[in-house]
Coordinates of C-alpha atoms in Angstrom, one line a residue:
M288 CA 53.6 18.0 -14.4
P289 CA 53.0 14.3 -15.1
H290 CA 49.8 13.3 -16.8
R291 CA 47.2 11.8 -14.5
R292 CA 47.0 8.1 -15.1
V293 CA 43.5 6.6 -15.6
V294 CA 43.1 4.0 -13.0
S295 CA 40.1 2.3 -14.6
G296 CA 37.5 2.8 -17.3
R297 CA 34.6 2.5 -14.9
S298 CA 32.0 5.1 -14.5
Q299 CA 32.5 7.9 -12.0
E300 CA 28.7 8.3 -11.7
P301 CA 27.7 6.6 -8.4
R302 CA 24.6 4.7 -9.7
R303 CA 26.3 3.4 -12.8
R304 CA 29.4 2.5 -10.9
F305 CA 27.3 0.4 -8.4
A306 CA 25.6 -1.4 -11.3
E307 CA 28.9 -2.1 -13.0
E308 CA 30.4 -3.5 -9.8
L309 CA 27.4 -5.9 -9.4
R310 CA 27.8 -7.1 -13.0
L311 CA 31.5 -7.7 -12.6
L312 CA 31.1 -9.6 -9.4
R313 CA 28.4 -11.9 -10.8
A314 CA 30.5 -12.5 -13.9
Q315 CA 33.5 -13.4 -11.7
K316 CA 31.3 -15.8 -9.7
R317 CA 29.8 -17.2 -12.8
V318 CA 26.2 -17.4 -11.5
T319 CA 22.9 -16.6 -13.2
F320 CA 20.1 -14.4 -11.8
R321 CA 18.1 -17.5 -11.2
E322 CA 20.9 -19.0 -9.1
L323 CA 21.2 -15.7 -7.1
G324 CA 17.5 -15.8 -6.4
E325 CA 17.6 -19.4 -5.2
R326 CA 20.7 -18.8 -3.0
L327 CA 19.7 -15.5 -1.5
G328 CA 15.9 -15.7 -1.4
W329 CA 15.0 -12.7 -3.5
D330 CA 13.2 -12.7 -6.8
R331 CA 15.8 -13.0 -9.6
S332 CA 14.3 -9.9 -11.3
Q333 CA 15.5 -7.8 -8.4
F334 CA 19.1 -8.6 -9.3
A335 CA 18.5 -8.0 -13.0
K336 CA 17.1 -4.5 -12.2
M337 CA 20.0 -3.7 -9.9
E338 CA 22.5 -4.6 -12.6
S339 CA 20.7 -2.6 -15.2
G340 CA 20.5 0.5 -12.9
E341 CA 16.7 0.4 -12.9
T342 CA 16.7 0.1 -9.1
L343 CA 19.3 0.3 -6.3
G344 CA 17.6 -2.2 -4.0
G345 CA 17.9 -1.9 -0.2
P346 CA 20.8 -2.4 2.2
E347 CA 19.5 -5.9 3.1
V348 CA 19.9 -7.3 -0.4
V349 CA 23.2 -5.4 -0.8
E350 CA 24.7 -6.9 2.4
A351 CA 23.5 -10.4 1.2
L352 CA 25.3 -9.9 -2.1
E353 CA 28.4 -8.7 -0.3
Q354 CA 28.5 -11.9 1.7
F355 CA 27.7 -14.1 -1.2
Y356 CA 30.4 -12.6 -3.4
D357 CA 32.9 -12.5 -0.5
T358 CA 33.9 -8.9 -1.3
T359 CA 35.9 -6.5 0.9
P360 CA 33.7 -5.9 3.9
G361 CA 31.6 -2.8 3.4
L362 CA 32.6 -2.2 -0.2
L363 CA 29.3 -2.8 -1.9
L364 CA 27.3 -1.1 0.9
A365 CA 29.6 2.0 0.5
L366 CA 29.0 2.1 -3.2
W367 CA 25.2 1.7 -2.6
E368 CA 25.2 4.5 -0.1
L369 CA 27.0 6.8 -2.6
A370 CA 24.4 5.9 -5.3
V371 CA 21.5 6.5 -2.9
S372 CA 22.7 9.9 -1.7
D373 CA 23.6 11.2 -5.2
P374 CA 21.4 14.3 -5.7
T375 CA 21.3 13.7 -9.4
Q376 CA 19.2 10.6 -8.7
F377 CA 16.1 12.5 -7.4
R378 CA 14.4 12.7 -10.8
E379 CA 15.3 9.1 -11.6
R380 CA 13.9 7.9 -8.3
Y381 CA 10.7 9.7 -9.0
R382 CA 10.4 8.1 -12.4
R383 CA 11.0 4.7 -10.7
Y384 CA 8.3 5.6 -8.2
M385 CA 5.8 6.5 -11.0
T386 CA 6.5 3.1 -12.7
L387 CA 5.8 1.3 -9.4
E388 CA 2.6 3.4 -8.7
A389 CA 1.2 2.3 -12.1
E390 CA 1.7 -1.4 -11.0
A391 CA 0.4 -1.0 -7.4
V392 CA -2.3 -3.3 -6.1
G393 CA -2.9 -1.3 -3.0
L394 CA -2.0 2.3 -1.9
W395 CA -1.9 4.3 1.3
K396 CA -1.3 8.0 1.4
Y397 CA -0.8 10.8 4.0
S398 CA -1.0 14.4 2.6
V399 CA 0.4 17.4 4.4
S400 CA -0.7 20.3 2.4
L401 CA -2.2 19.3 -1.0
P402 CA -4.8 16.7 -2.2
P403 CA -3.1 13.5 -3.4
G404 CA -2.1 13.6 -7.0
L405 CA -4.4 10.6 -7.8
L406 CA -7.4 12.7 -6.5
Q407 CA -6.7 16.1 -8.0
T408 CA -9.1 17.7 -10.5
A409 CA -8.0 19.3 -13.7
G410 CA -8.9 22.8 -12.5
F411 CA -6.9 22.4 -9.2
I412 CA -3.9 20.9 -11.0
H413 CA -3.9 23.8 -13.5
A414 CA -4.1 26.4 -10.7
S415 CA -1.4 24.8 -8.5
L416 CA 1.1 24.3 -11.4
A417 CA 0.4 27.8 -12.7
A418 CA 1.1 29.2 -9.2
G419 CA 4.5 27.4 -9.5
G420 CA 5.4 29.3 -12.6
L421 CA 4.4 26.8 -15.4
K422 CA 2.6 28.2 -18.4
G423 CA 1.8 27.5 -22.0
K424 CA 2.5 24.0 -23.5
D425 CA 4.5 22.9 -20.5
L426 CA 1.6 23.6 -18.2
E427 CA -0.9 21.8 -20.4
Q428 CA 1.4 18.8 -20.7
Q429 CA 1.9 18.5 -17.0
V430 CA -1.9 18.8 -16.3
G431 CA -2.5 16.0 -18.8
A432 CA 0.2 13.9 -17.2
R433 CA -1.2 14.3 -13.7
L434 CA -4.8 13.5 -14.9
G435 CA -3.4 10.4 -16.5
R436 CA -2.4 9.0 -13.1
R437 CA -6.1 8.7 -12.2
K438 CA -6.5 5.8 -14.7
L439 CA -5.0 3.6 -12.0
L440 CA -8.0 4.1 -9.8
E441 CA -10.3 3.5 -12.8
S442 CA -8.8 0.1 -13.6
D443 CA -10.9 -3.1 -13.3
P444 CA -10.7 -4.0 -10.5
P445 CA -9.4 -0.8 -9.0
P446 CA -6.8 -1.0 -6.2
P447 CA -7.8 0.0 -2.7
F448 CA -6.6 3.5 -1.8
R449 CA -6.6 4.8 1.8
V450 CA -5.9 8.5 2.3
I451 CA -5.3 10.6 5.3
L452 CA -5.6 14.4 4.7
S453 CA -4.2 16.9 7.1
E454 CA -6.8 19.7 7.7
A455 CA -4.3 22.0 6.0
V456 CA -5.0 20.2 2.7
L457 CA -8.7 21.4 2.9
R458 CA -7.7 25.0 3.7
N459 CA -5.0 25.6 1.1
A460 CA -7.4 27.0 -1.5
P461 CA -6.1 28.6 -4.8
R462 CA -7.2 32.2 -5.4
D463 CA -9.8 31.1 -7.9
A464 CA -12.8 29.7 -6.0
E465 CA -14.3 27.6 -8.8
P466 CA -11.6 25.0 -9.2
W467 CA -11.3 24.8 -5.4
R468 CA -15.0 24.0 -5.0
E469 CA -14.7 21.4 -7.7
Q470 CA -11.8 19.9 -5.9
L471 CA -13.6 19.6 -2.6
E472 CA -16.7 18.2 -4.3
Y473 CA -14.5 15.6 -6.0
L474 CA -12.9 14.6 -2.7
A475 CA -16.3 14.1 -1.1
E476 CA -17.5 12.0 -4.1
A477 CA -14.2 10.0 -4.2
G478 CA -14.7 9.0 -0.6
E479 CA -18.0 7.3 -1.5
Q480 CA -16.2 4.9 -4.0
P481 CA -15.9 1.4 -2.6
N482 CA -12.1 1.3 -3.2
I483 CA -11.3 4.7 -1.7
T484 CA -11.2 5.5 2.0
I485 CA -10.6 9.1 3.1
H486 CA -9.7 10.3 6.6
V487 CA -9.3 13.9 7.8
L488 CA -6.8 14.7 10.5
P489 CA -8.1 17.8 12.1
F490 CA -5.9 20.5 13.6
G491 CA -5.4 20.1 17.3
T492 CA -4.8 16.3 17.3
G493 CA -1.2 16.8 18.5
L494 CA 2.2 16.2 17.1
H495 CA 3.0 13.0 15.1
G496 CA 5.8 11.4 13.1
L497 CA 4.6 12.6 9.7
I498 CA 3.9 16.2 10.6
N499 CA 6.1 17.6 7.8
T500 CA 6.2 14.6 5.5
D501 CA 4.0 13.4 2.7
V502 CA 4.2 9.6 2.3
M503 CA 2.7 7.1 -0.2
F504 CA 2.9 3.4 0.3
L505 CA 2.6 1.0 -2.6
R506 CA 1.8 -2.6 -2.2
L507 CA 3.1 -4.5 -5.3
A508 CA 2.0 -7.6 -7.0
D509 CA 4.8 -9.7 -5.5
G510 CA 3.6 -8.8 -1.9
S511 CA 6.3 -6.3 -1.1
T512 CA 5.6 -2.7 -0.1
V513 CA 7.6 0.4 -1.0
A514 CA 7.2 4.0 0.2
Y515 CA 7.9 7.4 -1.3
T516 CA 8.3 10.3 1.0
E517 CA 8.4 14.0 0.2
N518 CA 9.3 17.1 2.3
D519 CA 10.6 20.6 1.7
V520 CA 14.1 19.2 0.7
G521 CA 13.1 16.5 -1.8
G522 CA 11.7 13.0 -2.3
E523 CA 13.0 9.6 -1.5
L524 CA 11.9 6.2 -2.7
I525 CA 12.3 3.7 0.2
E526 CA 12.5 0.0 -0.6
E527 CA 14.2 -1.3 2.5
T528 CA 11.8 -3.5 4.4
S529 CA 12.6 -2.3 7.9
R530 CA 12.3 1.4 7.0
V531 CA 9.0 0.8 5.2
E532 CA 7.6 -1.1 8.1
N533 CA 8.6 1.6 10.6
L534 CA 7.0 4.3 8.4
H535 CA 3.8 2.2 8.2
R536 CA 3.6 2.0 12.0
I537 CA 3.8 5.7 12.1
Y538 CA 1.2 6.0 9.5
D539 CA -1.1 3.7 11.4
A540 CA -0.7 5.8 14.5
V541 CA -1.7 8.9 12.5
R542 CA -4.7 7.1 11.2
D543 CA -5.8 6.3 14.7
Q544 CA -5.9 10.0 15.5
A545 CA -7.9 10.9 12.3
L546 CA -11.7 11.1 11.9
T547 CA -13.7 8.1 10.6
P548 CA -14.6 8.1 6.9
A549 CA -18.1 9.2 7.6
E550 CA -16.9 12.0 9.9
S551 CA -14.3 13.0 7.3
R552 CA -16.9 13.3 4.5
T553 CA -19.0 15.6 6.8
F554 CA -15.9 17.6 7.5
I555 CA -15.1 18.0 3.7
L556 CA -18.7 19.0 3.0
R557 CA -18.5 21.7 5.7
M558 CA -15.3 23.0 4.1
L559 CA -17.3 23.1 0.8
E560 CA -20.1 25.1 2.4
E561 CA -17.5 27.6 3.8
A562 CA -15.6 27.9 0.5
P563 CA -16.2 31.2 -1.4
C564 CA -18.4 31.1 -4.5
E565 CA -16.6 33.9 -6.3
R566 CA -13.1 34.6 -7.4
S567 CA -10.9 36.0 -4.6
I568 CA -9.4 39.4 -5.3

């Protein structure tokens, strides 16, 4: 049997291959990142991040690059789609999301079943992670990491943060009553902060477009907005403008069905009154 001939030395990993192709095309065109930004209308840092593999960008910028480089129609977009759909990228996308979250100047959140990570207390984080099987040093490290995210809301000035909580969030109590009461108290107090607005979406308000999907929107310093969605299958970082705008319209429709901030605080305090004071058996 003849030996298989190596066609090229390029990466077979979709994300790296996409970045390699972008670097090769720019080198052949002999243009700088600055020139790309001026010609295509995106910040030059966007192209640098795409070529380094830090971000994949969206289909709009990929199609613009395809036209500018005059490549085979659909080639770059196909490589981008392979990179986006590669399941090994889920963890990397989440790391990218965490970097963007730390830089956000405005945030909006819809939570299906758990309090937002930025508003979780130490006791609740410990209980929820332990329920997922974490223990020992790994558990303590993860608790510390999640608590560290709250520093964003303690910055000066803190970014505005609007949250919509499904009623299910306020009823998914851990077995230990004490951390749950602390969590409800913290949500009630957080909603009194000038930069935090909390809405509760009660049961019975009907179906909506986010019924099974957690979503966080991040407004960045450059004026752009990205979204991160999570469901039972996994998470996705969305940077494509049209998709983000569509998600935001759905979010706004859900907010219109939710209680006002004052009504929501009353609702949370009622849940606190109903919460058990002793450990469940």
